[in-house]
CSV table of C-alpha atoms in Angstrom, one decimal:
chain,number,residue,atom,x,y,z
A,101,MET,CA,-18.8,-10.4,-30.1
A,102,THR,CA,-18.2,-7.5,-33.0
A,103,THR,CA,-16.9,-4.0,-32.5
A,104,THR,CA,-17.2,-1.8,-35.3
A,105,ILE,CA,-15.9,1.6,-35.0
A,106,ASP,CA,-16.7,4.3,-37.1
A,107,ALA,CA,-12.8,5.3,-38.2
A,108,THR,CA,-14.1,7.5,-40.6
A,109,ALA,CA,-12.8,10.7,-39.9
A,110,PRO,CA,-10.6,10.5,-36.7
A,111,ASP,CA,-8.2,13.3,-35.3
A,112,LEU,CA,-4.9,11.8,-36.6
A,113,GLU,CA,-2.9,14.3,-34.1
A,114,ALA,CA,-5.3,13.3,-31.3
A,115,LEU,CA,-4.8,9.4,-32.5
A,116,GLU,CA,-1.3,9.9,-32.7
A,117,ALA,CA,-1.1,10.8,-29.7
A,118,PHE,CA,-2.8,8.7,-28.1
A,119,ALA,CA,-1.1,5.4,-29.3
A,120,THR,CA,2.3,7.5,-29.0
A,121,LYS,CA,0.9,6.9,-24.9
A,122,VAL,CA,-0.1,3.9,-25.2
A,123,ALA,CA,2.6,2.8,-26.6
A,124,ILE,CA,4.8,4.0,-23.6
A,125,ASP,CA,2.8,2.9,-21.2
A,126,ARG,CA,2.8,-0.9,-22.7
A,127,ALA,CA,6.5,-0.5,-22.2
A,128,ALA,CA,6.5,0.6,-18.8
A,129,ALA,CA,4.1,-2.4,-18.2
A,130,TYR,CA,6.3,-4.3,-19.4
A,131,ASN,CA,9.1,-3.1,-17.0
A,132,GLY,CA,8.1,-3.1,-14.4
A,133,VAL,CA,8.2,-7.4,-14.3
A,134,LEU,CA,11.7,-6.3,-14.7
A,135,VAL,CA,12.2,-3.3,-11.5
A,136,TYR,CA,10.3,-5.8,-9.7
A,137,LEU,CA,13.3,-8.5,-10.2
A,138,GLY,CA,15.5,-5.9,-9.7
A,139,ASP,CA,14.1,-5.8,-6.2
A,140,ARG,CA,14.0,-9.7,-6.0
A,141,LEU,CA,17.2,-9.9,-6.9
A,142,GLY,CA,19.2,-7.7,-5.0
A,143,ILE,CA,20.4,-5.7,-8.5
A,144,TRP,CA,19.3,-1.7,-7.3
A,145,ARG,CA,21.2,-2.5,-3.7
A,146,ALA,CA,24.5,-3.4,-5.5
A,147,LEU,CA,23.8,-0.4,-7.6
A,148,ALA,CA,23.4,2.0,-5.3
A,149,ALA,CA,26.0,0.3,-3.2
A,150,GLY,CA,29.1,1.5,-5.8
A,151,ALA,CA,29.9,4.2,-8.1
A,152,ARG,CA,29.7,2.5,-11.6
A,153,PHE,CA,29.4,-1.0,-12.5
A,154,THR,CA,29.9,-2.7,-15.9
A,155,SER,CA,27.5,-5.4,-17.1
A,156,ALA,CA,29.9,-7.8,-16.2
A,157,GLU,CA,31.0,-6.3,-12.7
A,158,LEU,CA,27.8,-6.5,-11.5
A,159,ALA,CA,26.7,-9.8,-12.7
A,160,GLU,CA,30.2,-10.9,-10.2
A,161,ARG,CA,28.8,-9.0,-7.3
A,162,CYS,CA,24.9,-10.1,-7.1
A,163,GLY,CA,25.8,-13.8,-8.8
A,164,LEU,CA,23.7,-13.7,-11.7
A,165,SER,CA,24.1,-14.4,-15.2
A,166,GLU,CA,25.7,-12.0,-16.9
A,167,ARG,CA,23.7,-11.7,-20.4
A,168,TYR,CA,20.8,-11.5,-18.5
A,169,LEU,CA,22.1,-8.3,-16.4
A,170,ARG,CA,23.5,-6.4,-19.6
A,171,GLU,CA,20.0,-6.3,-21.4
A,172,TRP,CA,18.2,-5.5,-17.6
A,173,LEU,CA,20.2,-2.8,-17.3
A,174,SER,CA,19.7,-2.2,-21.4
A,175,THR,CA,16.2,-1.3,-20.8
A,176,GLN,CA,17.0,0.4,-17.5
A,177,ALA,CA,18.6,2.6,-19.4
A,178,ALA,CA,16.5,3.0,-22.2
A,179,ILE,CA,13.7,3.6,-19.5
A,180,GLY,CA,15.9,5.9,-18.0
A,181,TYR,CA,16.1,4.2,-14.8
A,182,VAL,CA,19.7,3.9,-14.6
A,183,ASP,CA,22.7,5.5,-16.4
A,184,TYR,CA,24.9,4.5,-19.0
A,185,ASP,CA,28.2,5.8,-20.2
A,186,ALA,CA,29.4,4.7,-23.1
A,187,ALA,CA,32.8,5.5,-23.4
A,188,SER,CA,33.3,2.7,-20.3
A,189,GLY,CA,30.1,1.1,-21.4
A,190,SER,CA,29.4,1.2,-17.4
A,191,PHE,CA,25.8,2.2,-15.7
A,192,ALA,CA,25.1,4.1,-12.7
A,193,LEU,CA,22.2,4.6,-10.0
A,194,PRO,CA,22.5,8.0,-8.9
A,195,VAL,CA,21.4,8.8,-5.4
A,196,GLU,CA,18.2,10.7,-6.5
A,197,LYS,CA,17.4,7.4,-8.5
A,198,ALA,CA,19.0,5.1,-5.4
A,199,LEU,CA,16.3,6.7,-3.2
A,200,VAL,CA,13.8,5.5,-4.6
A,201,LEU,CA,14.5,1.8,-6.0
A,202,ALA,CA,17.3,0.6,-2.9
A,203,ASP,CA,15.9,2.2,0.5
A,204,GLU,CA,13.2,1.5,2.0
A,205,ASP,CA,14.0,4.2,5.0
A,206,THR,CA,13.3,7.4,2.7
A,207,PRO,CA,9.4,8.6,2.3
A,208,ALA,CA,10.5,8.5,-1.8
A,209,SER,CA,10.9,4.9,-2.0
A,210,GLY,CA,8.6,3.6,-4.6
A,211,ILE,CA,10.2,0.0,-5.4
A,212,ALA,CA,7.5,-2.2,-2.3
A,213,GLY,CA,4.8,-1.0,-5.4
A,214,PHE,CA,6.0,-3.3,-8.0
A,215,GLU,CA,5.7,-6.6,-5.7
A,216,VAL,CA,2.7,-5.4,-4.9
A,217,ILE,CA,2.0,-5.8,-8.8
A,218,SER,CA,3.1,-9.2,-9.4
A,219,ALA,CA,1.1,-10.6,-7.3
A,220,VAL,CA,-1.7,-8.8,-9.0
A,221,TRP,CA,-0.8,-10.1,-12.6
A,222,ALA,CA,-0.6,-13.5,-10.4
A,223,ALA,CA,-4.7,-13.0,-9.6
A,224,ALA,CA,-5.7,-12.0,-13.3
A,225,ASP,CA,-7.6,-15.2,-13.8
A,226,GLN,CA,-9.8,-14.6,-11.0
A,227,LEU,CA,-10.0,-11.5,-11.2
A,228,ALA,CA,-11.1,-11.9,-15.2
A,229,HIS,CA,-13.6,-14.6,-13.2
A,230,ALA,CA,-14.6,-11.9,-10.6
A,231,TYR,CA,-15.6,-9.2,-13.3
A,232,ALA,CA,-17.6,-11.7,-15.5
A,233,THR,CA,-19.4,-13.2,-12.5
A,234,GLY,CA,-19.9,-9.8,-9.6
A,235,GLU,CA,-18.0,-12.8,-7.1
A,236,GLY,CA,-15.3,-11.0,-5.0
A,237,VAL,CA,-11.7,-12.4,-4.7
A,238,GLY,CA,-10.4,-12.5,-0.8
A,239,TRP,CA,-7.8,-11.0,0.2
A,240,HIS,CA,-6.7,-14.4,1.5
A,241,GLU,CA,-7.0,-15.5,-2.5
A,242,HIS,CA,-4.5,-13.8,-3.4
A,243,ASP,CA,-1.1,-14.9,-4.0
A,244,ALA,CA,1.4,-14.8,-1.3
A,245,ARG,CA,3.8,-11.7,-2.3
A,246,LEU,CA,0.5,-9.2,-2.3
A,247,TYR,CA,1.1,-9.1,1.7
A,248,ALA,CA,4.8,-8.9,1.8
A,249,GLY,CA,4.1,-6.3,-1.2
A,250,VAL,CA,1.1,-4.2,0.8
A,251,ASP,CA,2.9,-4.2,4.1
A,252,ARG,CA,6.3,-2.7,2.8
A,253,PHE,CA,4.5,-0.8,0.4
A,254,PHE,CA,2.3,1.0,3.6
A,255,GLY,CA,5.5,0.2,6.2
A,256,THR,CA,7.7,3.6,4.1
A,257,GLN,CA,4.9,5.4,5.0
A,258,TYR,CA,4.5,4.0,8.4
A,259,ARG,CA,8.0,4.3,9.4
A,260,SER,CA,8.5,8.0,8.1
A,261,THR,CA,5.2,9.5,8.8
A,262,LEU,CA,2.8,7.8,11.9
A,263,VAL,CA,4.9,9.1,14.5
A,264,GLN,CA,6.4,11.7,13.1
A,265,GLU,CA,3.2,13.6,11.6
A,266,TRP,CA,0.6,11.5,11.5
A,267,ILE,CA,-0.2,11.1,15.6
A,268,PRO,CA,0.6,15.0,16.4
A,269,ALA,CA,-2.2,15.9,13.7
A,270,VAL,CA,-4.6,14.7,16.4
A,271,GLU,CA,-5.0,16.9,19.1
A,272,GLY,CA,-3.7,15.3,22.5
A,273,LEU,CA,-3.0,11.4,21.0
A,274,GLU,CA,0.4,11.8,21.2
A,275,GLU,CA,0.1,12.8,25.0
A,276,SER,CA,-2.5,10.0,25.8
A,277,LEU,CA,-0.4,7.7,23.8
A,278,GLY,CA,2.9,8.7,25.7
A,279,ALA,CA,1.3,8.3,29.0
A,280,GLY,CA,-0.6,4.5,28.3
A,281,LEU,CA,-3.5,4.0,25.8
A,282,ARG,CA,-4.5,0.4,25.2
A,283,VAL,CA,-4.9,0.2,21.5
A,284,LEU,CA,-6.1,-1.7,18.8
A,285,ASP,CA,-5.7,-2.3,14.8
A,286,VAL,CA,-7.8,-2.9,12.6
A,287,GLY,CA,-6.8,-5.1,9.8
A,288,CYS,CA,-3.3,-5.1,11.2
A,289,GLY,CA,-2.2,-7.0,7.8
A,290,LEU,CA,1.8,-7.6,8.7
A,291,GLY,CA,1.3,-5.3,12.3
A,292,THR,CA,3.9,-2.8,11.2
A,293,ALA,CA,1.9,1.0,12.4
A,294,ASP,CA,1.5,-1.2,15.8
A,295,ILE,CA,5.8,-2.0,16.1
A,296,VAL,CA,6.2,1.5,14.7
A,297,MET,CA,4.3,2.4,17.4
A,298,ALA,CA,5.5,0.5,20.0
A,299,GLY,CA,8.5,1.4,19.3
A,300,ALA,CA,7.9,5.1,20.0
A,301,PHE,CA,5.3,5.0,23.0
A,302,PRO,CA,6.5,2.2,25.5
A,303,ARG,CA,3.8,2.8,28.2
A,304,SER,CA,0.6,1.8,25.2
A,305,THR,CA,-0.1,-1.7,24.7
A,306,PHE,CA,-0.9,-2.8,20.8
A,307,THR,CA,-3.4,-5.8,19.7
A,308,GLY,CA,-3.6,-6.1,15.8
A,309,VAL,CA,-6.7,-8.3,14.7
A,310,ASP,CA,-7.0,-9.1,10.7
A,311,TYR,CA,-8.9,-12.6,9.7
A,312,HIS,CA,-5.6,-13.5,8.0
A,313,ASP,CA,-3.8,-16.6,9.5
A,314,GLU,CA,-0.6,-16.0,7.6
A,315,SER,CA,-0.9,-12.0,8.1
A,316,VAL,CA,-1.3,-12.7,12.0
A,317,ARG,CA,1.3,-15.3,12.3
A,318,ARG,CA,4.2,-12.8,10.3
A,319,ALA,CA,3.3,-10.4,12.7
A,320,VAL,CA,3.6,-12.0,15.6
A,321,ALA,CA,7.3,-12.9,14.4
A,322,ALA,CA,7.5,-9.2,14.1
A,323,ALA,CA,7.0,-7.8,17.0
A,324,ALA,CA,9.3,-10.6,18.1
A,325,GLU,CA,12.4,-9.6,15.8
A,326,ALA,CA,11.4,-5.8,16.9
A,327,GLY,CA,11.5,-6.5,20.9
A,328,VAL,CA,8.4,-5.5,21.4
A,329,GLY,CA,6.2,-8.9,21.7
A,330,ASP,CA,5.9,-8.7,25.9
A,331,ARG,CA,3.4,-4.9,24.4
A,332,VAL,CA,2.1,-6.1,20.9
A,333,GLY,CA,-0.2,-8.6,20.2
A,334,PHE,CA,-2.0,-10.4,17.3
A,335,ARG,CA,-4.4,-12.6,17.0
A,336,VAL,CA,-6.9,-13.7,14.3
A,337,ALA,CA,-10.5,-11.7,14.4
A,338,ASP,CA,-12.0,-9.8,11.8
A,339,ALA,CA,-13.5,-6.4,12.1
A,340,THR,CA,-17.0,-7.8,14.0
A,341,SER,CA,-15.7,-10.6,16.2
A,342,TYR,CA,-12.9,-8.9,17.9
A,343,ASP,CA,-13.6,-8.5,22.0
A,344,GLY,CA,-12.2,-6.3,25.1
A,345,GLU,CA,-12.0,-2.6,25.5
A,346,TYR,CA,-9.4,0.3,24.0
A,347,ASP,CA,-9.2,3.7,24.6
A,348,LEU,CA,-7.5,4.3,21.0
A,349,ILE,CA,-9.2,1.8,17.9
A,350,CYS,CA,-7.2,2.4,14.4
A,351,PHE,CA,-7.8,1.4,11.1
A,352,PHE,CA,-4.6,1.5,9.2
A,353,ASP,CA,-5.3,1.6,5.3
A,354,SER,CA,-8.6,-1.3,5.7
A,355,LEU,CA,-11.5,0.5,7.1
A,356,HIS,CA,-12.7,0.8,2.8
A,357,ASP,CA,-11.7,-2.5,2.1
A,358,LEU,CA,-13.8,-4.8,4.5
A,359,GLY,CA,-17.7,-5.5,3.6
A,360,ASP,CA,-19.6,-3.9,5.9
A,361,PRO,CA,-17.4,-0.5,7.3
A,362,VAL,CA,-20.4,0.7,9.2
A,363,GLY,CA,-20.9,-2.0,11.0
A,364,ALA,CA,-17.1,-2.4,11.9
A,365,LEU,CA,-17.1,1.2,13.1
A,366,GLN,CA,-20.4,0.4,14.9
A,367,HIS,CA,-18.7,-2.4,16.7
A,368,ALA,CA,-15.8,-0.3,17.8
A,369,ARG,CA,-18.1,2.2,19.0
A,370,ARG,CA,-18.8,-0.7,21.0
A,371,HIS,CA,-15.6,-1.4,22.6
A,372,LEU,CA,-14.1,1.6,22.9
A,373,ALA,CA,-13.2,2.7,27.0
A,374,PRO,CA,-15.3,5.9,27.6
A,375,GLY,CA,-13.8,9.0,26.5
A,376,GLY,CA,-11.9,6.7,23.8
A,377,ARG,CA,-11.4,7.8,20.2
A,378,ILE,CA,-11.1,6.1,16.5
A,379,PHE,CA,-8.2,7.1,14.2
A,380,ALA,CA,-8.8,5.9,10.7
A,381,VAL,CA,-5.8,6.2,7.7
A,382,GLU,CA,-7.6,6.8,4.5
A,383,PRO,CA,-6.2,6.8,0.9
A,384,ALA,CA,-6.0,9.9,-0.3
A,385,ALA,CA,-8.8,11.1,-2.8
A,386,ALA,CA,-10.9,13.6,-3.9
A,387,ASP,CA,-14.8,13.4,-3.3
A,388,THR,CA,-15.2,13.0,-7.1
A,389,LEU,CA,-14.0,12.2,-9.8
A,390,GLU,CA,-13.7,14.7,-12.2
A,391,GLU,CA,-10.9,15.9,-9.8
A,392,ALA,CA,-9.4,13.2,-9.1
A,393,VAL,CA,-8.9,12.1,-13.0
A,394,GLY,CA,-5.7,13.2,-14.0
A,395,SER,CA,-3.6,12.7,-11.0
A,396,PRO,CA,-1.1,10.0,-10.6
A,397,VAL,CA,-2.1,9.1,-6.5
A,398,ALA,CA,-5.4,8.8,-7.5
A,399,LEU,CA,-4.2,6.6,-10.6
A,400,THR,CA,-2.3,4.5,-8.4
A,401,TYR,CA,-5.0,4.4,-5.9
A,402,PHE,CA,-7.7,3.4,-8.8
A,403,ALA,CA,-6.0,0.8,-10.0
A,404,ALA,CA,-5.0,-0.8,-6.4
A,405,SER,CA,-8.9,-0.1,-5.7
A,406,SER,CA,-10.1,-2.2,-8.9
A,407,CYS,CA,-7.2,-5.2,-8.7
A,408,LEU,CA,-8.0,-5.5,-4.7
A,409,CYS,CA,-10.5,-4.2,-2.2
A,410,VAL,CA,-13.6,-3.3,-4.8
A,411,PRO,CA,-12.6,-7.2,-5.0
A,412,ASN,CA,-12.2,-8.0,-0.9
A,413,SER,CA,-14.8,-5.9,0.1
A,414,ILE,CA,-17.2,-8.2,-2.4
A,415,ALA,CA,-15.8,-11.2,-0.9
A,416,GLN,CA,-17.1,-10.2,2.3
A,417,GLY,CA,-20.8,-9.4,0.8
A,418,GLY,CA,-19.7,-5.8,1.1
A,419,ALA,CA,-20.5,-2.5,0.4
A,420,ALA,CA,-17.4,-2.1,-2.1
A,421,LEU,CA,-16.5,1.5,-0.8
A,422,GLY,CA,-12.9,1.1,-2.5
A,423,ALA,CA,-9.8,3.2,-2.4
A,424,GLN,CA,-10.9,6.9,-3.5
A,425,ALA,CA,-14.3,6.6,-1.6
A,426,GLY,CA,-13.4,10.3,-1.1
A,427,PRO,CA,-13.1,12.2,2.5
A,428,ALA,CA,-17.1,13.5,2.3
A,429,ARG,CA,-18.4,9.2,1.6
A,430,LEU,CA,-16.1,8.2,4.6
A,431,LEU,CA,-17.3,11.3,6.7
A,432,GLU,CA,-21.4,9.3,5.8
A,433,VAL,CA,-19.8,5.9,6.9
A,434,PHE,CA,-18.9,7.2,10.3
A,435,ARG,CA,-22.3,9.1,11.1
A,436,ASP,CA,-24.1,6.2,10.0
A,437,ALA,CA,-22.0,4.0,12.8
A,438,GLY,CA,-23.0,6.4,15.0
A,439,PHE,CA,-19.9,8.9,15.2
A,440,THR,CA,-21.5,12.5,14.4
A,441,ASP,CA,-18.1,14.1,15.3
A,442,ALA,CA,-16.0,12.0,12.8
A,443,ARG,CA,-13.8,14.8,11.0
A,444,VAL,CA,-10.7,15.1,8.5
A,445,ALA,CA,-8.2,15.8,11.0
A,446,ALA,CA,-5.0,15.9,8.3
A,447,ARG,CA,-4.6,15.8,4.8
A,448,ALA,CA,-1.0,14.0,3.3
A,449,PRO,CA,0.1,14.2,-0.1
A,450,TYR,CA,-1.6,10.3,-0.2
A,451,ASN,CA,-3.5,10.2,2.9
A,452,LEU,CA,-6.4,11.5,4.8
A,453,LEU,CA,-6.7,11.2,8.6
A,454,ILE,CA,-10.3,10.7,10.1
A,455,GLU,CA,-10.1,11.4,14.2
A,456,ALA,CA,-13.9,10.3,16.0
A,457,THR,CA,-14.7,9.9,19.8
A,458,GLY,CA,-16.5,7.7,21.2
């Protein structure tokens, strides 16, 4: 296929500006691999533990090759991720940058996304095939780094905001969980949300279901390690095959990934106890593309959706809502499933919280 571009009269200023943007984005994409390696090899954490390091000092601390680290550090200095002092030839990671790159216990943490990106690159051939054929790419078909990376990415939010902000935003939910509820998490992944809630609400019990065997295995191990295995259980089941009755059914960043979100909500409705409710956390989104253009949050979620969410939904023969369906479309899905009172209970910078009752 040959593409002919009429280049007779381009706006040279616009051309130069866009070429510069692409060059910067390309350099950032290159560096994404190095940021991931810094996480995987413990370099960011080592940098955060001291004031300043030469490449030789850091290599000794990390047990890595000095020559590789010298080039790695130079790249991070060039992009502005570390500070460089020419007089001493040393590098530093100031606290503001360390909170983003080396500390996953802060809401500012952004490092886990680079593990997700590494898994997406590993699936490039599968995604190319899917784009050409219209077939899906199931969650289970991805590189194993995806499961840990996504759990780390969302885990930062769950640990810092789920109990502190999201649950209190839904009227009466905090009190009910404190008194004791039977909670189900659909698409639980590695179970972090359930483990966080179990730590805060010891009178409630939690069950997580996921179709992915390996995620369930890791979730069981994580609950045992956290000391909540007596109140948190996980099992393999999809969004329309679990049984039991529950007071609260949660969808944590999972509803838009499903092949049949309406069917999943209808199944949930049948398994709600009288007076029970649905609590769904979805990515923050606008209702139209024009509202989303220019938003870094929307850009991140659109990119993830193109590589992960839409392919997974299509693999299940589904609706492919995508991570940026928007509140109006999401509430329509709830209404189609019979939840006429569904509403957006709260909005956060990165999330929408949706509540509905049975």
